[in-house]
XYZ file of C-alpha atoms in Angstrom:
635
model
C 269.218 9.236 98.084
C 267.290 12.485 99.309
C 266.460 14.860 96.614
C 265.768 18.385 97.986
C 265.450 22.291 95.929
C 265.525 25.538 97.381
C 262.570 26.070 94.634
C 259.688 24.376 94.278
C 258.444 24.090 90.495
C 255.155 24.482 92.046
C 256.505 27.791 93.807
C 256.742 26.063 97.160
C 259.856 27.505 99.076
C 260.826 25.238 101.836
C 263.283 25.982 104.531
C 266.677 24.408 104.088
C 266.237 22.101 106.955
C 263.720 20.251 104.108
C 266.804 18.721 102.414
C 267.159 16.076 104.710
C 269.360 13.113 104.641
C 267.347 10.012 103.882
C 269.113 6.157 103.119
C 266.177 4.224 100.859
C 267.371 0.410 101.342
C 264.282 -0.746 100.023
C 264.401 -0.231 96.479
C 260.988 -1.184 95.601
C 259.391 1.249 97.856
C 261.754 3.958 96.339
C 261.023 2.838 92.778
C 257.054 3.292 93.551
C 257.819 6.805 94.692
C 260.156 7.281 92.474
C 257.799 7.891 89.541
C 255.363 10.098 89.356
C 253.866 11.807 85.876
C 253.788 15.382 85.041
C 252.410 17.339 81.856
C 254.484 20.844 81.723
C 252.453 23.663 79.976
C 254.537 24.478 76.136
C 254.271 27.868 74.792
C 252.153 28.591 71.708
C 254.748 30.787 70.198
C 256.185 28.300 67.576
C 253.305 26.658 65.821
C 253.316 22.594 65.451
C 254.471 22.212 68.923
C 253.482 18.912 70.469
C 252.651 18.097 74.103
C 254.812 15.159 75.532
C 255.167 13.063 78.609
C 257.812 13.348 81.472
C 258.502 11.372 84.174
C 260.235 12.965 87.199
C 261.639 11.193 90.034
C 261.720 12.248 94.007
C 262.900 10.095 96.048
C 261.487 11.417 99.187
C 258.430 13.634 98.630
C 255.362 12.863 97.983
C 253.898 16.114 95.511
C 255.295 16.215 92.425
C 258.045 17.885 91.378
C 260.145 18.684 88.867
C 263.798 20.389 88.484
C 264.323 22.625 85.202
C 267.206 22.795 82.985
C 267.410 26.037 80.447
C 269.333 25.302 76.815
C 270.083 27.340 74.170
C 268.999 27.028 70.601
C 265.708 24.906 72.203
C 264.306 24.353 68.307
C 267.317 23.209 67.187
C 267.783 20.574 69.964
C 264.084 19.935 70.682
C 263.880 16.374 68.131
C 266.795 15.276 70.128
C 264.970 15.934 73.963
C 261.760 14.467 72.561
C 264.024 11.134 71.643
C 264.749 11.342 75.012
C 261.091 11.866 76.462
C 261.952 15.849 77.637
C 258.939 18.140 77.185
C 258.724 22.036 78.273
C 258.336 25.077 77.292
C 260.354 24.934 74.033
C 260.044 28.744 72.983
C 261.546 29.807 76.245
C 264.690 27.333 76.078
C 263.216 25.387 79.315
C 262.884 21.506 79.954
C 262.356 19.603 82.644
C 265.528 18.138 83.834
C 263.486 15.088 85.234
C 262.874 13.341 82.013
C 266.824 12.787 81.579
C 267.311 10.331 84.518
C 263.881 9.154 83.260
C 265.824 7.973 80.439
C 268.494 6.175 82.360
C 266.953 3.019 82.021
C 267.537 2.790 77.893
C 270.819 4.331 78.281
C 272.712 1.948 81.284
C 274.814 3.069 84.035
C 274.710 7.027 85.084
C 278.107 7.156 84.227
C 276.748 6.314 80.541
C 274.721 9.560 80.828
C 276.904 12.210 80.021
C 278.566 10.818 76.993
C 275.721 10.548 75.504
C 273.894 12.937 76.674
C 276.570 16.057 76.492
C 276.526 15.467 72.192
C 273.392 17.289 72.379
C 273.821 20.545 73.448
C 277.501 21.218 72.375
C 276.550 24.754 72.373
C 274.916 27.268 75.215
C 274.852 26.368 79.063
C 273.156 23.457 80.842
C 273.962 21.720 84.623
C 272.665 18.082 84.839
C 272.445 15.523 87.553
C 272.043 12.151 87.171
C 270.265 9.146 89.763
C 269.080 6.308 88.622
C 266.556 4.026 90.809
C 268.477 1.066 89.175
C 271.947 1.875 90.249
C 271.340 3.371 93.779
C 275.037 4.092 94.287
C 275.515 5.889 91.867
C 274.870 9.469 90.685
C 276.730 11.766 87.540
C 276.870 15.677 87.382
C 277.961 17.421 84.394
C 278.016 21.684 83.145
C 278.511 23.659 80.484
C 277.483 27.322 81.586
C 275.350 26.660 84.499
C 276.421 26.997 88.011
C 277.358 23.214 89.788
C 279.057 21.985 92.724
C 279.349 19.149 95.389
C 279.591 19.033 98.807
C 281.204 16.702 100.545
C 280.073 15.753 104.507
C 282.581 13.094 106.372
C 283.135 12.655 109.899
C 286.428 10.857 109.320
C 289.579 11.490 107.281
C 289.382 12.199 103.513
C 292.021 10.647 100.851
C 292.749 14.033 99.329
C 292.004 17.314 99.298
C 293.172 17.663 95.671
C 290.856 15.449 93.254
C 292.960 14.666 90.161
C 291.226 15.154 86.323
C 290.943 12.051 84.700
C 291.143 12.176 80.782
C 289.330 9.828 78.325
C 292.111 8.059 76.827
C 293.056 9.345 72.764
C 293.416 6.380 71.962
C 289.905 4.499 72.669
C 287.374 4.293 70.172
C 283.796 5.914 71.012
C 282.663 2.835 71.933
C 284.779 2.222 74.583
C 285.005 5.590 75.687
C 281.285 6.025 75.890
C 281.711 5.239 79.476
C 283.690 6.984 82.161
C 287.470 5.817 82.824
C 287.803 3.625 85.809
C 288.841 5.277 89.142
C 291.284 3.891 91.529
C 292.290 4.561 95.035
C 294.792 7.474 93.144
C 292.406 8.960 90.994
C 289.005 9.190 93.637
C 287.857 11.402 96.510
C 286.782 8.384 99.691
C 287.177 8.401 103.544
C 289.850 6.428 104.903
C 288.804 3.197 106.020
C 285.784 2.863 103.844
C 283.822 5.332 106.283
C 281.005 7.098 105.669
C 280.780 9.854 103.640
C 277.410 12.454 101.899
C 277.980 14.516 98.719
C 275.383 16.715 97.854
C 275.159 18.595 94.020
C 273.690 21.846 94.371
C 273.644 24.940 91.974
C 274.473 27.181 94.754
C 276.170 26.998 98.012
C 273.502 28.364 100.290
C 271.672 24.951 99.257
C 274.355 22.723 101.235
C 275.700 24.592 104.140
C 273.396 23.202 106.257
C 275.094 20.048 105.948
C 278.493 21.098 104.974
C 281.154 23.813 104.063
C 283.735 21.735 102.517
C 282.968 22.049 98.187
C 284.208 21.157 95.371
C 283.075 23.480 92.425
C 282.785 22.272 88.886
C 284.266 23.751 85.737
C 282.480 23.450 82.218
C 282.886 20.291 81.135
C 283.726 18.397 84.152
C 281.985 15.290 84.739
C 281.866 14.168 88.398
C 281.016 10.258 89.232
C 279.738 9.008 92.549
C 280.278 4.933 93.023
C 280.229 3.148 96.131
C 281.370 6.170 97.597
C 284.073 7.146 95.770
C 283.966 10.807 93.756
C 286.521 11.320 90.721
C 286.378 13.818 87.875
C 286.381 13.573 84.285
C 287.149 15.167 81.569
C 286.467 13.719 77.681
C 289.429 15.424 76.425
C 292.377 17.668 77.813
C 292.560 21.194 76.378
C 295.560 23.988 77.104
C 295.294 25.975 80.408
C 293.305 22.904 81.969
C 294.266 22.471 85.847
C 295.311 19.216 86.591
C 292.646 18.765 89.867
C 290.211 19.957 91.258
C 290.417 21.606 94.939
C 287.953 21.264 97.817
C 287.230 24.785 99.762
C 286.115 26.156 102.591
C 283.163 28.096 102.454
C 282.880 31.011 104.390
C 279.565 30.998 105.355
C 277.202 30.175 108.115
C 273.854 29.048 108.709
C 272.316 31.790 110.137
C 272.854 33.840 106.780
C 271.009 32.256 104.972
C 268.113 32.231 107.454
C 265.527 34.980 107.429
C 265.156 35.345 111.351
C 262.363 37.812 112.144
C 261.693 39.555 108.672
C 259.146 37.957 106.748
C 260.897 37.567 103.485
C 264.579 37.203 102.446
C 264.134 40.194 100.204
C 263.069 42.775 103.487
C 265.926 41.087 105.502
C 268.726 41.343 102.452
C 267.362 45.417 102.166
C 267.980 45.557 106.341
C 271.370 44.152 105.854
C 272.556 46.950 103.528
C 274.081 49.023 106.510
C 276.158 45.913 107.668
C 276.892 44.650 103.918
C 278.336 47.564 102.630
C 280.877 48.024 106.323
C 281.610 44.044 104.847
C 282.340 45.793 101.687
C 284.382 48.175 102.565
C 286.388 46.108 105.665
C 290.429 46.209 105.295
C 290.347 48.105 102.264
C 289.423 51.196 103.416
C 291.588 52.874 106.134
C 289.715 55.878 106.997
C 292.683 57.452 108.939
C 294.959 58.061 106.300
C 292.262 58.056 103.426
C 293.854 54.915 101.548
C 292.545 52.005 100.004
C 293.595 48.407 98.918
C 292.082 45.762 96.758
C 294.036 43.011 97.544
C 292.343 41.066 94.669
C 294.177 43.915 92.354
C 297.245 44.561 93.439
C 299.060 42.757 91.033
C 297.447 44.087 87.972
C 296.609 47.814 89.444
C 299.747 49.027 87.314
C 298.528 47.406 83.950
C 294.820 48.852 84.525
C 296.374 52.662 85.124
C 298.361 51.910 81.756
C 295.320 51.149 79.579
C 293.186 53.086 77.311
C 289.558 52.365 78.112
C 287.317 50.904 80.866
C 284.436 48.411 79.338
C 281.966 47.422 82.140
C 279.993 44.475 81.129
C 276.730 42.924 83.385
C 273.059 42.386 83.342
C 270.202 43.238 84.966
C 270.696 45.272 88.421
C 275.014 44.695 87.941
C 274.130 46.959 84.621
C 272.915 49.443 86.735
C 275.720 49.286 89.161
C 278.076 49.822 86.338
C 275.814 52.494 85.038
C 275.291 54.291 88.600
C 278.938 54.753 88.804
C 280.692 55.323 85.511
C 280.629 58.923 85.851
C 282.969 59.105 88.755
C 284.423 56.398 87.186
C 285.092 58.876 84.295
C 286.535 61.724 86.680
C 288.436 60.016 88.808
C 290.467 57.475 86.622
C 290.107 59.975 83.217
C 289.825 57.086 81.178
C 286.654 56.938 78.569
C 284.188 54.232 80.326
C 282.009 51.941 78.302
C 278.543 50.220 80.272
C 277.691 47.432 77.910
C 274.580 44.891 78.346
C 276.322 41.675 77.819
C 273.978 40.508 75.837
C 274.089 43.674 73.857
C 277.356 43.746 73.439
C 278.081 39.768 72.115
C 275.198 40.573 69.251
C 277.308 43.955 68.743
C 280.451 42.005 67.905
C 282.084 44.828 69.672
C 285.615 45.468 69.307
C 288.137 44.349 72.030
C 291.675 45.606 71.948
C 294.662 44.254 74.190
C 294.836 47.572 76.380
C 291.255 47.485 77.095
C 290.261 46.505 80.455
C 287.277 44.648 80.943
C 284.958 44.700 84.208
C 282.334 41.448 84.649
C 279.643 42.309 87.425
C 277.701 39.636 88.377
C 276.117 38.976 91.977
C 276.165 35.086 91.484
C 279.083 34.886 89.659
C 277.562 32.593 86.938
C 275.462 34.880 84.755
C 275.242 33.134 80.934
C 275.505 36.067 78.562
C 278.686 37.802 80.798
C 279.965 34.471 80.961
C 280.018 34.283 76.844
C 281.089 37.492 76.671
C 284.025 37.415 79.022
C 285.311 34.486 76.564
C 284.701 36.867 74.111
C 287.290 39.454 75.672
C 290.093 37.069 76.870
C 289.832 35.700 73.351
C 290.926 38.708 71.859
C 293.573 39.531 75.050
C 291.719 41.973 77.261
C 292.690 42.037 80.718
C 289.952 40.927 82.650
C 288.303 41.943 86.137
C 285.884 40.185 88.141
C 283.294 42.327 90.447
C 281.000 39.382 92.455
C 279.456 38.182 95.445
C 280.284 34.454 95.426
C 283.950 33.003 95.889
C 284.319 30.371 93.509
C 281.961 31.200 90.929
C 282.894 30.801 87.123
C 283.324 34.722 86.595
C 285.846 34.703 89.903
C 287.962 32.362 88.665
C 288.206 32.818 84.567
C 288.926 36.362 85.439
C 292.774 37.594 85.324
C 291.925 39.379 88.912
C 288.814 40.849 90.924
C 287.370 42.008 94.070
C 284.971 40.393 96.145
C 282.080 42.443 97.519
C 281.736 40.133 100.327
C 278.044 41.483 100.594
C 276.580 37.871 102.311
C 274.313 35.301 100.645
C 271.512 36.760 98.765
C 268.772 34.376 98.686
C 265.965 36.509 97.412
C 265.124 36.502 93.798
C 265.419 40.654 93.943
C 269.056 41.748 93.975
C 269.177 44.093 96.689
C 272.285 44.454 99.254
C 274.321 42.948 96.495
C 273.409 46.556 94.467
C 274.979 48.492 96.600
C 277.778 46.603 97.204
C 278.959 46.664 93.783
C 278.477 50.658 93.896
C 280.807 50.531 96.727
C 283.127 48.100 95.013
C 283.229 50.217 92.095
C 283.830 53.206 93.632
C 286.658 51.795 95.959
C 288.315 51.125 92.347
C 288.000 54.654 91.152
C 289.434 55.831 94.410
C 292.389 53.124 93.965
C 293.169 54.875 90.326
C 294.136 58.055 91.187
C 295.510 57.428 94.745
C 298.952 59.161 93.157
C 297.090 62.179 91.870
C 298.296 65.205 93.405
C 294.850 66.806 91.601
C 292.198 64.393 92.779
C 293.319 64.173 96.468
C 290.757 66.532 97.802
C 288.017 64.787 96.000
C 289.651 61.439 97.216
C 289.143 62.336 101.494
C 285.537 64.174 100.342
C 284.248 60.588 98.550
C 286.378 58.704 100.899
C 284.738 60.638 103.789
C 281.919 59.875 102.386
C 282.156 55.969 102.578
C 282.364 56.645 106.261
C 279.351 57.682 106.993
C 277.544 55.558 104.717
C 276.264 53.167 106.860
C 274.888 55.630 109.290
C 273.175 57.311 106.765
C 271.601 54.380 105.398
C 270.405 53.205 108.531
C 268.363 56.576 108.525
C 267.252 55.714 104.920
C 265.840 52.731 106.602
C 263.429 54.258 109.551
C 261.791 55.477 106.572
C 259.731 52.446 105.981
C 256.571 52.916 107.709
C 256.280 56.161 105.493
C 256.928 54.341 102.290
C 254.937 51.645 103.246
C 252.197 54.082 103.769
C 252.938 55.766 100.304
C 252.717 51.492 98.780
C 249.472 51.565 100.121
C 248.087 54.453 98.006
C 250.154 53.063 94.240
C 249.326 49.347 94.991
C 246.522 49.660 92.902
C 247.758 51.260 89.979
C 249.124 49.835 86.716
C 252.006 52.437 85.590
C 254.775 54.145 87.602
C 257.396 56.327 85.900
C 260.842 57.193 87.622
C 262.454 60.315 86.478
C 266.210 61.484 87.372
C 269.296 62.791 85.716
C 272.469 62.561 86.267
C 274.134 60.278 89.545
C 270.657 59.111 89.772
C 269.638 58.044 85.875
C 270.754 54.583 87.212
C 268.629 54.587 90.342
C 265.647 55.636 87.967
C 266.353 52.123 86.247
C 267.061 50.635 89.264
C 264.123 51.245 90.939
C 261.886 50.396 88.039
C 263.407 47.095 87.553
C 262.910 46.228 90.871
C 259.294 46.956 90.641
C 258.259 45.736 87.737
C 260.061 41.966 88.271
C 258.307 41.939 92.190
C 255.346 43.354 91.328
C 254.274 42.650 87.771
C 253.263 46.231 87.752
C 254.595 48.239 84.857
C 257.206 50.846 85.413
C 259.992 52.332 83.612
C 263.193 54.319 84.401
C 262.812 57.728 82.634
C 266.233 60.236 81.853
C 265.126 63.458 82.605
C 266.333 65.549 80.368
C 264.761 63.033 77.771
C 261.223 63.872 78.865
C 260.530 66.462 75.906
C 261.102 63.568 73.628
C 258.350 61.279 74.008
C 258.043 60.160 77.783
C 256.253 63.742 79.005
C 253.375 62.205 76.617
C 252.709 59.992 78.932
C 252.139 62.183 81.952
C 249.050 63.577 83.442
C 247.125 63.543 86.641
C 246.762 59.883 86.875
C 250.366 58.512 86.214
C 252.304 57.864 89.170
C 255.672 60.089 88.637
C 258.613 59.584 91.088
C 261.474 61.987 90.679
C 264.675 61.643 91.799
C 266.240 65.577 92.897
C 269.264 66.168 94.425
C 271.417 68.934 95.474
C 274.145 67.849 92.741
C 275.546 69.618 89.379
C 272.182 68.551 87.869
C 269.616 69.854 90.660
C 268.369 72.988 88.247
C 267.782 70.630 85.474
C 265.897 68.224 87.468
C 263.545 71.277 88.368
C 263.356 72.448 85.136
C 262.339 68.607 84.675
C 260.175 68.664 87.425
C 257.970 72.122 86.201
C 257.492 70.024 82.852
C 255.512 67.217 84.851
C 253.670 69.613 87.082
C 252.625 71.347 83.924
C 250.864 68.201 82.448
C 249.095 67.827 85.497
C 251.727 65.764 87.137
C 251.760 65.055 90.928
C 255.197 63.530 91.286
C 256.197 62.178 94.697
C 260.049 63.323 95.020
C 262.487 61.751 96.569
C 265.383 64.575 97.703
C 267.592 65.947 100.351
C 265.877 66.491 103.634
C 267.574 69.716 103.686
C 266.011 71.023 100.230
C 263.603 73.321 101.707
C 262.649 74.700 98.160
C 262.089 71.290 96.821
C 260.022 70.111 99.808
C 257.721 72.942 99.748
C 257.006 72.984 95.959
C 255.941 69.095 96.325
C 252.516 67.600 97.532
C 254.614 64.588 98.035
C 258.286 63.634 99.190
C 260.704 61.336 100.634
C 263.027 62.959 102.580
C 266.760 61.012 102.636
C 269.754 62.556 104.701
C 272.597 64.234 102.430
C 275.906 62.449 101.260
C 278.897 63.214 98.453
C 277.098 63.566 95.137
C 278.492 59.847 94.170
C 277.110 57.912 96.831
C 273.900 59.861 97.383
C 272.578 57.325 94.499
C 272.688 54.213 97.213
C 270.863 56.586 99.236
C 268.188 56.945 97.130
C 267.586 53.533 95.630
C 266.635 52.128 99.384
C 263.630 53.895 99.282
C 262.762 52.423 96.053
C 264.199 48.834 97.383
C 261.369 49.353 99.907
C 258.740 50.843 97.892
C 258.916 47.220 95.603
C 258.969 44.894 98.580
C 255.762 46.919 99.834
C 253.817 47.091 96.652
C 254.300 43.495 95.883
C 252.979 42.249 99.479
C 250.436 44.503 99.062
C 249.379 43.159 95.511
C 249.140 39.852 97.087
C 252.619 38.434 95.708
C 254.811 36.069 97.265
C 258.370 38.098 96.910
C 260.523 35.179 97.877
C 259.090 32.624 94.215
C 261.440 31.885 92.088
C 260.219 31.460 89.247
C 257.847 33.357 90.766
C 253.827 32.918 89.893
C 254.148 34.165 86.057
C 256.245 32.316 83.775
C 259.783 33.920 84.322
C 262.584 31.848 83.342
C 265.632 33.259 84.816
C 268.805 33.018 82.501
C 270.983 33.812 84.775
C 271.222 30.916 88.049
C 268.560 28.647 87.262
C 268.581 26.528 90.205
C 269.576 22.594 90.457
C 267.803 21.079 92.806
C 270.140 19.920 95.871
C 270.700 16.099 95.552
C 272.385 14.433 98.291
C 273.633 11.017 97.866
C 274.478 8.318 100.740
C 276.716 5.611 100.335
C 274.812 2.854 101.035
């Protein structure tokens, strides 16, 4: 068994080639490296809490290491971990996933695991793998929430392509259903012949396409077993709407993607890519000739969205701002009232959901907890629902009623970047889509449309701007505050850019609404705050000066970031950044590069490694907390 991670828990990031296949045949040399002790720091926040012991297994390193799992309601759960040996950081919701196949041992067979391990958190998310030392050929994955899958590597024929569910029988007591049902040559996943064959669990599919492109993804609940070499799937129970097997895809994705090539960081290469990700976006749907687009993913709902009465957009994080950089043309174009909700927001809201709502879920990874939950929340109460994400096969893609793909690449760094602007793109294509029959809207249709054309032109000249902004890093590197002011198209990129900054940087900053300075934020200006100020030649561009006397006035030096065209602008400011003009809409993906590049800088100046995850502080991440890769041989 070889047990690999994309992340280290010691913030180690090896290349992919690290996952390497490895056969252990002699199980006493495994079992000495198999064990190795680790004390995980525990957060002082809840008083009474108690250090314990782990053990973590790796069968073919030689640091220690540990994979994490995140839980909800950690207090509530935390007696039953520490019967199990688990110890972490209980205030964040974060174990160590090691001490559960430490555990193995008391419990039996890894196929015992999950029955009686899956009691415990019967609500929130978790993905768990199972090994155990003492059954080598053998290994259990199980999810509730978090992202899973298995790859599958054979050089010979398979049995299927279609892995049928298997149900614990009604019938059976919990005794003899604490174990999974037995498989059969029917019910399994095996090479013909008895060859050889690899499965890998990973939490992401960048993590196995070195070794294969052929997956099968998990849904919540699921329970896959590996014996001898045979895979089957299990469910405990059969609900309505279950699918009777389970599929294995394609991927659509090579190596080389997922390889940073001459750029010293996945997050400088994904902010390069931007010019080719959003052409990816925009290929087949757009047709620039005739100014038309298609959304394949839509088509059979499009007439059911133009029929409803309101638009709720629903992400986190940087897909939030997406949602948020967009909803006024959003508004203008499709006429419809537009709601941007946080997800987690708007599940502690108990908002109300009608029928003829229509529901947008943005999520880069596709697996995102809280717009997970909250898309249950909406097809509970018979919204129609829309997927917006960057990964085919991902929970949101296929619990959705329909979607659109942004088909942006792999994003590997921890900073969404390319993925941004792709679902700015997506989004508008949409808006575009809903009033395609609108006698009204057509000349604003070929201006935006127009627009899309030249995008990637324009961004490539966003891009020679780096030197300059790196220049500009050097001089804020040192400081501890950096405010972002804009109105308007660009209220989002404000937000945008200060997330971006503040999670790569650890330096504070915060995304500022202009025309909200007089109420509070121009408090905090004077001639030692870094200001940036977004100013564009838009409906907004006299408010935004008005804005920009205020911060002047206070002493304010604010570098601007504006048209390279806005002679007045430039020669009122000791400081801009000078981007190329584009339709009012778009000019926000425009000017968020600059502030994509302006984080990557300052954190590599500050001495930070931009491509941790977690990265060096304490940052649990709630939304794809990586599995480490394990890869299992039949021996």
């Amino acid at each position: 068994m070889a047990l690999g991670s994309k992340y280290s828990h010691h913030g180690e990031m090896p290349d992919f080639h690290t996952v390497s296949p490895v056969v252990c045949h002699d199980v006493a040399t495994y079992r000495r490296r198999l064990r190795c002790e680790l004390e995980c720091g525990c957060l002082s926040s809840f008083p009474g809490e108690q250090r314990l012991r782990l053990r973590v297994g790796d069968g073919h390193r030689d640091h220690r290491q540990a994979c994490e799992v995140h839980v909800r309601q950690p207090r509530e759960r935390r007696h039953q971990l520490c019967h199990l040996g688990g110890e972490g950081d209980s205030a964040a919701g974060r174990f160590s996933g090691g001490h559960l196949s430490s555990c193995l041992g008391g419990m039996g067979r890894p196929a015992k695991a999950p029955k009686m391990c899956v009691p415990l958190f019967q609500e929130g998310a978790f993905a768990l793998v199972f090994k155990s030392v003492h059954y080598p050929g053998e290994a259990v994955g199980t999810r509730r929430g978090g992202p899973l899958l298995i790859g599958v590597r054979s050089d010979h024929k398979l049995s299927t392509d279609h892995i049928p569910i298997l149900y614990c029988s009604s019938g059976k007591d919990k005794k003899s259903c604490s174990t999974l049902p037995r498989m059969d040559q029917d019910t399994c996943l095996f090479p013909v012949d008895e060859k050889a064959v690899e499965y890998y669990f990973a939490s992401d599919a960048s993590a196995v396409i070195e070794h294969t492109n052929r997956v099968i993804f998990l849904e919540d609940d699921d329970v896959a077993a590996v014996s001898d070499g045979r895979l089957s799937i299990h469910r405990m129970k059969r609900t309505a709407g279950d699918h009777p097997a389970r599929a294995i895809q394609t991927l659509q994705m090579e190596l080389q993607q997922i390889m940073k090539g001459n750029y010293s960081s996945y997050m400088q290469k994904e902010i390069f890519e931007q010019p080719e990700s959003v052409i990816n976006t925009m290929r087949g749907r757009v047709n620039f000739d005739d100014n038309s687009v298609t959304l394949g993913g839509l088509k059979d709902h499009i007439k059911e969205i133009q029929r409803c009465r309101r638009l709720i957009v629903i992400a986190c994080g940087t897909s939030y701002h997406a949602g948020v950089a967009t909803r006024q043309v959003l508004e203008e174009l499709t006429e419809l009232p537009v709601m941007v909700e946080l997800a987690s927001d708007f599940l502690d809201r108990n908002t109300p959901v009608f029928r003829d709502d229509v529901c947008f879920f943005i999520s880069q990874s596709g697996e995102t907890a809280d717009s997970l939950l909250a898309l249950h929340y909406c097809k509970e109460r018979g919204a129609l629902t829309v997927g917006i994400t960057n990964t085919v096969g991902s929970s949101i893609s296929r619990e959705t009623d329909c979607g659109v793909h942004i088909n942006a690449g792999p994003e590997i760094g921890v900073a969404s970047t390319k993925a941004y602007t792709s679902q700015f793109v997506a989004l508008i294509m949409f808006a575009l889509l809903m009033c395609a029959d609108r006698i009204s809207m057509q000349p604003r249709r070929r201006e935006i449309i127009q627009g899309l054309r030249m995008l990637p032109e324009l961004i490539k000249e966003v891009l020679s701007l780096d030197d300059e902004i790196q220049r500009l890093a050097t001089e804020l590197y040192q400081q501890k505050s950096v405010l972002i002011m804009g109105r308007g198209y660009h209220y989002a990129t404000c937000l945008e850019g200060a997330l971006k900054i503040k999670e790569i940087t650890y330096m504070h900053s915060e995304g500022i609404l202009a025309g909200e300075l007089k109420h509070g934020p121009l408090a905090l200006v004077d001639k030692l705050m870094p200001v940036i100020m977004i100013i564009m030649r838009d409906h907004t561009y006299s408010k935004c000066q008005n804005a920009f006397q205020q911060v002047v006035a206070r002493q304010g030096r604010p570098i601007v970031i504006c048209d390279k065209d806005d002679y007045e602008t430039i020669s009122n400011s000791s400081r801009t950044i000078k981007v190329p003009h584009c339709v009012d809409c778009l000019q926000g993906i425009l000017s968020v590069i600059p502030l994509q590049l302006l984080s990557f800088h300052l954190a590599v100046l500050r001495g930070y490694d931009v491509s941790l995850l977690p990265p060096p502080r304490t940052h649990p991440p709630s939304h794809t907390s990586p599995i480490p890769p394990l890869k299992l041989n039949r021996l």
